[in-house]
Amino acid sequence: MRNLDFSSWQTVLSTLVGLAVITLIGVGIRLLVMQVVQQRRERENRQINERLRTLIAAYKTLGGSFTGDLAVDPTHLRELRLREARRAEQGEAAGETVLATGSDRSRRVRDAVEAALSDIILLGTEEQVRLAARAAGELVAGRPIHTGELVVSLRDFIRGVLDLEPVPRGLEIPRQGPARPSSSAAKGKADAGGKEDGRGGNKGMGGGAGMGAGMGMGVGLGGTLVAEDDADTHR
């Protein structure tokens, strides 16, 4: 304040201009800092959201089932075919139905689990990466694996990120395993049957309408002819 000079209007004008320039510089620096901080926060939020979305999807894949066989079978289709061929050579009944349905189901489960493990290795925590790498190694070695421990780690991490209450310690949650894929063949057949029924109904309705129209026209024409014959007779 001591350096401010208000002795003349020139000095007052120069002082005001100096204050405006200093204020603008300060406001510009502040806006620049706020923009940089905001961009960093947005980038971190996008990273957290993408990571959380991926881990939630992996949790649903690895822990979507509570009943049935919770182990992941690493056997490939060619190995199942070799087993069936050996059984056929030994005189045993080859289970073609089991090979067609069970092997396809286990293959889809295995593929989904492998994709989920890959995502966890990419975006998981240190503990989750360690568990996922161990499970992937077991699959490569051809040994069945269980995903219950990894599911628990994912569940605790997701609830912590979402600021949810932890799972009660006294609560016993059944062991979780990979989600069983839904069959799309039955759905496709049902949709095809519905379309055929719809087409058949349309055809039936069209045929009924055509027959009704034809009968109506025939009856009307016949009545007109009878009326004309009666008129000629009276004449």
PDB file of C-alpha atoms in Angstrom:
ATOM      1  CA  MET A   1       0.000   0.000   0.000  1.00  0.00           C
ATOM      2  CA  ARG A   2       2.914   2.395   0.580  1.00  0.00           C
ATOM      3  CA  ASN A   3       3.901   2.213  -3.107  1.00  0.00           C
ATOM      4  CA  LEU A   4       0.463   3.308  -4.289  1.00  0.00           C
ATOM      5  CA  ASP A   5       0.453   6.878  -5.517  1.00  0.00           C
ATOM      6  CA  PHE A   6      -2.825   8.804  -5.758  1.00  0.00           C
ATOM      7  CA  SER A   7      -1.332  12.274  -6.194  1.00  0.00           C
ATOM      8  CA  SER A   8      -2.622  12.677  -9.769  1.00  0.00           C
ATOM      9  CA  TRP A   9      -5.047  10.972 -12.100  1.00  0.00           C
ATOM     10  CA  GLN A  10      -2.204   9.553 -14.203  1.00  0.00           C
ATOM     11  CA  THR A  11      -0.735   7.788 -11.191  1.00  0.00           C
ATOM     12  CA  VAL A  12      -4.171   6.598 -10.103  1.00  0.00           C
ATOM     13  CA  LEU A  13      -4.816   5.177 -13.580  1.00  0.00           C
ATOM     14  CA  SER A  14      -1.449   3.447 -13.724  1.00  0.00           C
ATOM     15  CA  THR A  15      -1.999   2.030 -10.232  1.00  0.00           C
ATOM     16  CA  LEU A  16      -5.407   0.642 -11.178  1.00  0.00           C
ATOM     17  CA  VAL A  17      -4.007  -0.871 -14.359  1.00  0.00           C
ATOM     18  CA  GLY A  18      -1.215  -2.514 -12.390  1.00  0.00           C
ATOM     19  CA  LEU A  19      -3.668  -3.938  -9.873  1.00  0.00           C
ATOM     20  CA  ALA A  20      -5.892  -5.274 -12.683  1.00  0.00           C
ATOM     21  CA  VAL A  21      -2.953  -6.939 -14.396  1.00  0.00           C
ATOM     22  CA  ILE A  22      -1.809  -8.579 -11.150  1.00  0.00           C
ATOM     23  CA  THR A  23      -5.362  -9.735 -10.418  1.00  0.00           C
ATOM     24  CA  LEU A  24      -5.773 -11.211 -13.903  1.00  0.00           C
ATOM     25  CA  ILE A  25      -2.469 -13.052 -13.612  1.00  0.00           C
ATOM     26  CA  GLY A  26      -3.493 -14.473 -10.252  1.00  0.00           C
ATOM     27  CA  VAL A  27      -6.913 -15.541 -11.522  1.00  0.00           C
ATOM     28  CA  GLY A  28      -5.351 -17.113 -14.637  1.00  0.00           C
ATOM     29  CA  ILE A  29      -2.862 -19.108 -12.556  1.00  0.00           C
ATOM     30  CA  ARG A  30      -5.661 -20.270 -10.276  1.00  0.00           C
ATOM     31  CA  LEU A  31      -7.864 -21.348 -13.187  1.00  0.00           C
ATOM     32  CA  LEU A  32      -4.955 -23.189 -14.786  1.00  0.00           C
ATOM     33  CA  VAL A  33      -4.197 -25.052 -11.554  1.00  0.00           C
ATOM     34  CA  MET A  34      -7.876 -25.902 -11.047  1.00  0.00           C
ATOM     35  CA  GLN A  35      -8.147 -27.208 -14.610  1.00  0.00           C
ATOM     36  CA  VAL A  36      -5.079 -29.395 -14.222  1.00  0.00           C
ATOM     37  CA  VAL A  37      -6.380 -30.782 -10.925  1.00  0.00           C
ATOM     38  CA  GLN A  38      -9.814 -31.396 -12.406  1.00  0.00           C
ATOM     39  CA  GLN A  39      -8.392 -33.236 -15.421  1.00  0.00           C
ATOM     40  CA  ARG A  40      -6.303 -35.404 -13.132  1.00  0.00           C
ATOM     41  CA  ARG A  41      -9.334 -36.225 -10.998  1.00  0.00           C
ATOM     42  CA  GLU A  42     -11.407 -37.074 -14.049  1.00  0.00           C
ATOM     43  CA  ARG A  43      -8.668 -39.350 -15.349  1.00  0.00           C
ATOM     44  CA  GLU A  44      -8.388 -41.075 -11.981  1.00  0.00           C
ATOM     45  CA  ASN A  45     -12.168 -41.459 -11.786  1.00  0.00           C
ATOM     46  CA  ARG A  46     -12.256 -43.010 -15.246  1.00  0.00           C
ATOM     47  CA  GLN A  47      -9.497 -45.409 -14.292  1.00  0.00           C
ATOM     48  CA  ILE A  48     -11.261 -46.355 -11.059  1.00  0.00           C
ATOM     49  CA  ASN A  49     -14.597 -46.814 -12.813  1.00  0.00           C
ATOM     50  CA  GLU A  50     -13.085 -48.957 -15.556  1.00  0.00           C
ATOM     51  CA  ARG A  51     -11.155 -51.024 -13.048  1.00  0.00           C
ATOM     52  CA  LEU A  52     -14.199 -51.459 -10.824  1.00  0.00           C
ATOM     53  CA  ARG A  53     -16.434 -52.384 -13.771  1.00  0.00           C
ATOM     54  CA  THR A  54     -13.958 -54.999 -14.966  1.00  0.00           C
ATOM     55  CA  LEU A  55     -13.469 -56.526 -11.523  1.00  0.00           C
ATOM     56  CA  ILE A  56     -17.222 -56.650 -10.889  1.00  0.00           C
ATOM     57  CA  ALA A  57     -17.672 -58.521 -14.175  1.00  0.00           C
ATOM     58  CA  ALA A  58     -14.862 -60.909 -13.163  1.00  0.00           C
ATOM     59  CA  TYR A  59     -16.520 -61.427  -9.769  1.00  0.00           C
ATOM     60  CA  LYS A  60     -19.825 -62.339 -11.421  1.00  0.00           C
ATOM     61  CA  THR A  61     -18.045 -64.779 -13.727  1.00  0.00           C
ATOM     62  CA  LEU A  62     -15.919 -66.450 -11.061  1.00  0.00           C
ATOM     63  CA  GLY A  63     -18.492 -66.425  -8.247  1.00  0.00           C
ATOM     64  CA  GLY A  64     -21.880 -66.595  -9.915  1.00  0.00           C
ATOM     65  CA  SER A  65     -22.758 -70.102  -8.719  1.00  0.00           C
ATOM     66  CA  PHE A  66     -23.270 -71.626  -5.274  1.00  0.00           C
ATOM     67  CA  THR A  67     -24.384 -75.153  -6.163  1.00  0.00           C
ATOM     68  CA  GLY A  68     -23.248 -77.959  -8.410  1.00  0.00           C
ATOM     69  CA  ASP A  69     -19.665 -78.621  -9.451  1.00  0.00           C
ATOM     70  CA  LEU A  70     -17.748 -75.461  -8.506  1.00  0.00           C
ATOM     71  CA  ALA A  71     -14.451 -76.628  -9.992  1.00  0.00           C
ATOM     72  CA  VAL A  72     -13.223 -75.399 -13.356  1.00  0.00           C
ATOM     73  CA  ASP A  73     -12.406 -78.279 -15.687  1.00  0.00           C
ATOM     74  CA  PRO A  74      -9.399 -77.421 -17.903  1.00  0.00           C
ATOM     75  CA  THR A  75     -10.021 -80.376 -20.216  1.00  0.00           C
ATOM     76  CA  HIS A  76     -10.264 -79.478 -23.902  1.00  0.00           C
ATOM     77  CA  LEU A  77     -12.666 -81.017 -26.389  1.00  0.00           C
ATOM     78  CA  ARG A  78      -9.960 -82.986 -28.155  1.00  0.00           C
ATOM     79  CA  GLU A  79      -9.053 -84.678 -24.876  1.00  0.00           C
ATOM     80  CA  LEU A  80     -12.686 -85.632 -24.297  1.00  0.00           C
ATOM     81  CA  ARG A  81     -12.840 -87.109 -27.776  1.00  0.00           C
ATOM     82  CA  LEU A  82      -9.722 -89.146 -27.100  1.00  0.00           C
ATOM     83  CA  ARG A  83     -11.307 -90.464 -23.903  1.00  0.00           C
ATOM     84  CA  GLU A  84     -14.474 -91.401 -25.756  1.00  0.00           C
ATOM     85  CA  ALA A  85     -12.435 -93.139 -28.439  1.00  0.00           C
ATOM     86  CA  ARG A  86     -10.563 -95.134 -25.792  1.00  0.00           C
ATOM     87  CA  ARG A  87     -13.830 -96.129 -24.146  1.00  0.00           C
ATOM     88  CA  ALA A  88     -15.233 -97.214 -27.490  1.00  0.00           C
ATOM     89  CA  GLU A  89     -12.136 -99.327 -28.147  1.00  0.00           C
ATOM     90  CA  GLN A  90     -12.464-100.923 -24.736  1.00  0.00           C
ATOM     91  CA  GLY A  91     -16.073-101.864 -25.449  1.00  0.00           C
ATOM     92  CA  GLU A  92     -17.675 -99.309 -23.152  1.00  0.00           C
ATOM     93  CA  ALA A  93     -20.697 -97.278 -24.174  1.00  0.00           C
ATOM     94  CA  ALA A  94     -19.597 -93.944 -25.531  1.00  0.00           C
ATOM     95  CA  GLY A  95     -21.603 -91.120 -24.045  1.00  0.00           C
ATOM     96  CA  GLU A  96     -22.261 -89.036 -27.147  1.00  0.00           C
ATOM     97  CA  THR A  97     -24.853 -86.927 -25.365  1.00  0.00           C
ATOM     98  CA  VAL A  98     -22.483 -86.125 -22.513  1.00  0.00           C
ATOM     99  CA  LEU A  99     -19.750 -85.284 -25.003  1.00  0.00           C
ATOM    100  CA  ALA A 100     -22.037 -82.950 -26.921  1.00  0.00           C
ATOM    101  CA  THR A 101     -23.558 -81.135 -23.936  1.00  0.00           C
ATOM    102  CA  GLY A 102     -21.230 -81.481 -20.953  1.00  0.00           C
ATOM    103  CA  SER A 103     -18.035 -80.780 -22.860  1.00  0.00           C
ATOM    104  CA  ASP A 104     -19.497 -77.689 -24.516  1.00  0.00           C
ATOM    105  CA  ARG A 105     -20.683 -76.372 -21.183  1.00  0.00           C
ATOM    106  CA  SER A 106     -17.367 -76.955 -19.440  1.00  0.00           C
ATOM    107  CA  ARG A 107     -15.564 -75.374 -22.404  1.00  0.00           C
ATOM    108  CA  ARG A 108     -17.647 -72.208 -22.140  1.00  0.00           C
ATOM    109  CA  VAL A 109     -17.081 -72.064 -18.388  1.00  0.00           C
ATOM    110  CA  ARG A 110     -13.341 -72.526 -18.856  1.00  0.00           C
ATOM    111  CA  ASP A 111     -13.159 -69.830 -21.540  1.00  0.00           C
ATOM    112  CA  ALA A 112     -15.078 -67.347 -19.376  1.00  0.00           C
ATOM    113  CA  VAL A 113     -12.881 -68.105 -16.364  1.00  0.00           C
ATOM    114  CA  GLU A 114      -9.695 -67.669 -18.396  1.00  0.00           C
ATOM    115  CA  ALA A 115     -10.895 -64.267 -19.659  1.00  0.00           C
ATOM    116  CA  ALA A 116     -11.776 -63.201 -16.112  1.00  0.00           C
ATOM    117  CA  LEU A 117      -8.370 -64.300 -14.807  1.00  0.00           C
ATOM    118  CA  SER A 118      -6.682 -62.301 -17.565  1.00  0.00           C
ATOM    119  CA  ASP A 119      -8.635 -59.181 -16.564  1.00  0.00           C
ATOM    120  CA  ILE A 120      -7.735 -59.655 -12.910  1.00  0.00           C
ATOM    121  CA  ILE A 121      -4.045 -60.035 -13.725  1.00  0.00           C
ATOM    122  CA  LEU A 122      -4.292 -56.751 -15.627  1.00  0.00           C
ATOM    123  CA  LEU A 123      -6.329 -54.646 -13.177  1.00  0.00           C
ATOM    124  CA  GLY A 124      -6.388 -56.497  -9.859  1.00  0.00           C
ATOM    125  CA  THR A 125      -4.598 -55.777  -6.621  1.00  0.00           C
ATOM    126  CA  GLU A 126      -1.355 -57.491  -5.667  1.00  0.00           C
ATOM    127  CA  GLU A 127      -3.162 -60.265  -3.809  1.00  0.00           C
ATOM    128  CA  GLN A 128      -5.687 -60.743  -6.603  1.00  0.00           C
ATOM    129  CA  VAL A 129      -2.955 -60.876  -9.254  1.00  0.00           C
ATOM    130  CA  ARG A 130      -1.124 -63.499  -7.223  1.00  0.00           C
ATOM    131  CA  LEU A 131      -4.257 -65.656  -6.840  1.00  0.00           C
ATOM    132  CA  ALA A 132      -5.208 -65.248 -10.488  1.00  0.00           C
ATOM    133  CA  ALA A 133      -1.705 -66.141 -11.682  1.00  0.00           C
ATOM    134  CA  ARG A 134      -1.723 -69.248  -9.524  1.00  0.00           C
ATOM    135  CA  ALA A 135      -5.130 -70.296 -10.883  1.00  0.00           C
ATOM    136  CA  ALA A 136      -3.970 -69.691 -14.454  1.00  0.00           C
ATOM    137  CA  GLY A 137      -0.914 -71.837 -13.807  1.00  0.00           C
ATOM    138  CA  GLU A 138      -3.120 -74.652 -12.535  1.00  0.00           C
ATOM    139  CA  LEU A 139      -5.248 -74.446 -15.673  1.00  0.00           C
ATOM    140  CA  VAL A 140      -2.169 -74.577 -17.887  1.00  0.00           C
ATOM    141  CA  ALA A 141      -0.981 -77.633 -15.986  1.00  0.00           C
ATOM    142  CA  GLY A 142      -4.324 -79.319 -16.658  1.00  0.00           C
ATOM    143  CA  ARG A 143      -5.541 -79.422 -13.080  1.00  0.00           C
ATOM    144  CA  PRO A 144      -9.059 -78.373 -11.987  1.00  0.00           C
ATOM    145  CA  ILE A 145      -9.165 -75.184  -9.923  1.00  0.00           C
ATOM    146  CA  HIS A 146     -11.499 -73.524  -7.432  1.00  0.00           C
ATOM    147  CA  THR A 147     -12.068 -69.779  -7.483  1.00  0.00           C
ATOM    148  CA  GLY A 148     -13.554 -69.314  -4.011  1.00  0.00           C
ATOM    149  CA  GLU A 149     -10.511 -67.594  -2.472  1.00  0.00           C
ATOM    150  CA  LEU A 150     -10.195 -65.188  -5.379  1.00  0.00           C
ATOM    151  CA  VAL A 151     -13.917 -64.422  -5.219  1.00  0.00           C
ATOM    152  CA  VAL A 152     -13.643 -63.478  -1.538  1.00  0.00           C
ATOM    153  CA  SER A 153     -10.744 -61.120  -2.292  1.00  0.00           C
ATOM    154  CA  LEU A 154     -12.702 -59.493  -5.124  1.00  0.00           C
ATOM    155  CA  ARG A 155     -15.811 -59.111  -2.969  1.00  0.00           C
ATOM    156  CA  ASP A 156     -13.922 -57.421  -0.134  1.00  0.00           C
ATOM    157  CA  PHE A 157     -12.123 -55.075  -2.525  1.00  0.00           C
ATOM    158  CA  ILE A 158     -15.284 -54.067  -4.404  1.00  0.00           C
ATOM    159  CA  ARG A 159     -17.220 -53.376  -1.207  1.00  0.00           C
ATOM    160  CA  GLY A 160     -14.327 -51.307   0.087  1.00  0.00           C
ATOM    161  CA  VAL A 161     -14.111 -49.188  -3.060  1.00  0.00           C
ATOM    162  CA  LEU A 162     -17.871 -48.592  -2.996  1.00  0.00           C
ATOM    163  CA  ASP A 163     -17.726 -47.604   0.697  1.00  0.00           C
ATOM    164  CA  LEU A 164     -20.078 -50.420   1.652  1.00  0.00           C
ATOM    165  CA  GLU A 165     -20.204 -52.074   5.043  1.00  0.00           C
ATOM    166  CA  PRO A 166     -17.959 -55.138   5.316  1.00  0.00           C
ATOM    167  CA  VAL A 167     -19.524 -58.564   5.291  1.00  0.00           C
ATOM    168  CA  PRO A 168     -20.457 -59.586   8.842  1.00  0.00           C
ATOM    169  CA  ARG A 169     -17.772 -61.771  10.337  1.00  0.00           C
ATOM    170  CA  GLY A 170     -20.206 -64.280  11.792  1.00  0.00           C
ATOM    171  CA  LEU A 171     -22.017 -64.772   8.487  1.00  0.00           C
ATOM    172  CA  GLU A 172     -21.173 -67.979   6.647  1.00  0.00           C
ATOM    173  CA  ILE A 173     -21.393 -67.539   2.890  1.00  0.00           C
ATOM    174  CA  PRO A 174     -21.404 -70.760   0.850  1.00  0.00           C
ATOM    175  CA  ARG A 175     -18.442 -71.428  -1.345  1.00  0.00           C
ATOM    176  CA  GLN A 176     -18.826 -69.763  -4.735  1.00  0.00           C
ATOM    177  CA  GLY A 177     -17.821 -71.025  -8.140  1.00  0.00           C
ATOM    178  CA  PRO A 178     -17.986 -70.011 -11.810  1.00  0.00           C
ATOM    179  CA  ALA A 179     -21.345 -69.016 -13.222  1.00  0.00           C
ATOM    180  CA  ARG A 180     -22.958 -71.650 -15.404  1.00  0.00           C
ATOM    181  CA  PRO A 181     -23.592 -70.323 -18.928  1.00  0.00           C
ATOM    182  CA  SER A 182     -27.176 -70.335 -20.128  1.00  0.00           C
ATOM    183  CA  SER A 183     -28.020 -72.443 -23.130  1.00  0.00           C
ATOM    184  CA  SER A 184     -28.713 -70.368 -26.230  1.00  0.00           C
ATOM    185  CA  ALA A 185     -29.815 -73.281 -28.405  1.00  0.00           C
ATOM    186  CA  ALA A 186     -33.134 -73.722 -26.628  1.00  0.00           C
ATOM    187  CA  LYS A 187     -33.802 -70.022 -26.819  1.00  0.00           C
ATOM    188  CA  GLY A 188     -33.094 -69.991 -30.552  1.00  0.00           C
ATOM    189  CA  LYS A 189     -35.443 -72.920 -31.111  1.00  0.00           C
ATOM    190  CA  ALA A 190     -38.152 -71.246 -29.048  1.00  0.00           C
ATOM    191  CA  ASP A 191     -37.804 -68.031 -31.040  1.00  0.00           C
ATOM    192  CA  ALA A 192     -37.946 -69.943 -34.326  1.00  0.00           C
ATOM    193  CA  GLY A 193     -41.047 -71.836 -33.165  1.00  0.00           C
ATOM    194  CA  GLY A 194     -42.730 -68.599 -32.143  1.00  0.00           C
ATOM    195  CA  LYS A 195     -42.049 -67.067 -35.552  1.00  0.00           C
ATOM    196  CA  GLU A 196     -43.433 -70.139 -37.320  1.00  0.00           C
ATOM    197  CA  ASP A 197     -46.539 -70.093 -35.131  1.00  0.00           C
ATOM    198  CA  GLY A 198     -47.007 -66.423 -35.934  1.00  0.00           C
ATOM    199  CA  ARG A 199     -46.695 -67.074 -39.646  1.00  0.00           C
ATOM    200  CA  GLY A 200     -49.115 -69.996 -39.418  1.00  0.00           C
ATOM    201  CA  GLY A 201     -51.606 -67.833 -37.560  1.00  0.00           C
ATOM    202  CA  ASN A 202     -51.338 -65.131 -40.173  1.00  0.00           C
ATOM    203  CA  LYS A 203     -51.856 -67.663 -42.915  1.00  0.00           C
ATOM    204  CA  GLY A 204     -54.884 -69.067 -41.117  1.00  0.00           C
ATOM    205  CA  MET A 205     -56.362 -65.641 -40.623  1.00  0.00           C
ATOM    206  CA  GLY A 206     -55.751 -64.778 -44.291  1.00  0.00           C
ATOM    207  CA  GLY A 207     -57.342 -68.025 -45.473  1.00  0.00           C
ATOM    208  CA  GLY A 208     -60.341 -67.561 -43.204  1.00  0.00           C
ATOM    209  CA  ALA A 209     -60.849 -63.993 -44.408  1.00  0.00           C
ATOM    210  CA  GLY A 210     -60.603 -65.085 -48.048  1.00  0.00           C
ATOM    211  CA  MET A 211     -63.094 -67.917 -47.572  1.00  0.00           C
ATOM    212  CA  GLY A 212     -65.483 -65.623 -45.727  1.00  0.00           C
ATOM    213  CA  ALA A 213     -65.300 -62.991 -48.417  1.00  0.00           C
ATOM    214  CA  GLY A 214     -65.835 -65.557 -51.164  1.00  0.00           C
ATOM    215  CA  MET A 215     -68.848 -67.108 -49.429  1.00  0.00           C
ATOM    216  CA  GLY A 216     -70.348 -63.669 -48.778  1.00  0.00           C
ATOM    217  CA  MET A 217     -69.996 -62.613 -52.399  1.00  0.00           C
ATOM    218  CA  GLY A 218     -71.479 -65.891 -53.592  1.00  0.00           C
ATOM    219  CA  VAL A 219     -74.519 -65.602 -51.308  1.00  0.00           C
ATOM    220  CA  GLY A 220     -75.117 -61.984 -52.320  1.00  0.00           C
ATOM    221  CA  LEU A 221     -74.877 -62.776 -56.006  1.00  0.00           C
ATOM    222  CA  GLY A 222     -77.236 -65.726 -55.644  1.00  0.00           C
ATOM    223  CA  GLY A 223     -79.797 -63.581 -53.820  1.00  0.00           C
ATOM    224  CA  THR A 224     -79.683 -60.950 -56.565  1.00  0.00           C
ATOM    225  CA  LEU A 225     -80.278 -63.514 -59.279  1.00  0.00           C
ATOM    226  CA  VAL A 226     -83.270 -65.028 -57.429  1.00  0.00           C
ATOM    227  CA  ALA A 227     -84.796 -61.583 -56.960  1.00  0.00           C
ATOM    228  CA  GLU A 228     -84.477 -60.834 -60.692  1.00  0.00           C
ATOM    229  CA  ASP A 229     -86.112 -64.194 -61.619  1.00  0.00           C
ATOM    230  CA  ASP A 230     -89.070 -63.470 -59.309  1.00  0.00           C
ATOM    231  CA  ALA A 231     -89.517 -60.029 -60.858  1.00  0.00           C
ATOM    232  CA  ASP A 232     -89.581 -61.528 -64.365  1.00  0.00           C
ATOM    233  CA  THR A 233     -92.179 -64.085 -63.259  1.00  0.00           C
ATOM    234  CA  HIS A 234     -94.534 -61.439 -61.848  1.00  0.00           C
ATOM    235  CA  ARG A 235     -94.250 -59.489 -65.066  1.00  0.00           C
TER     236      ARG A 235
END
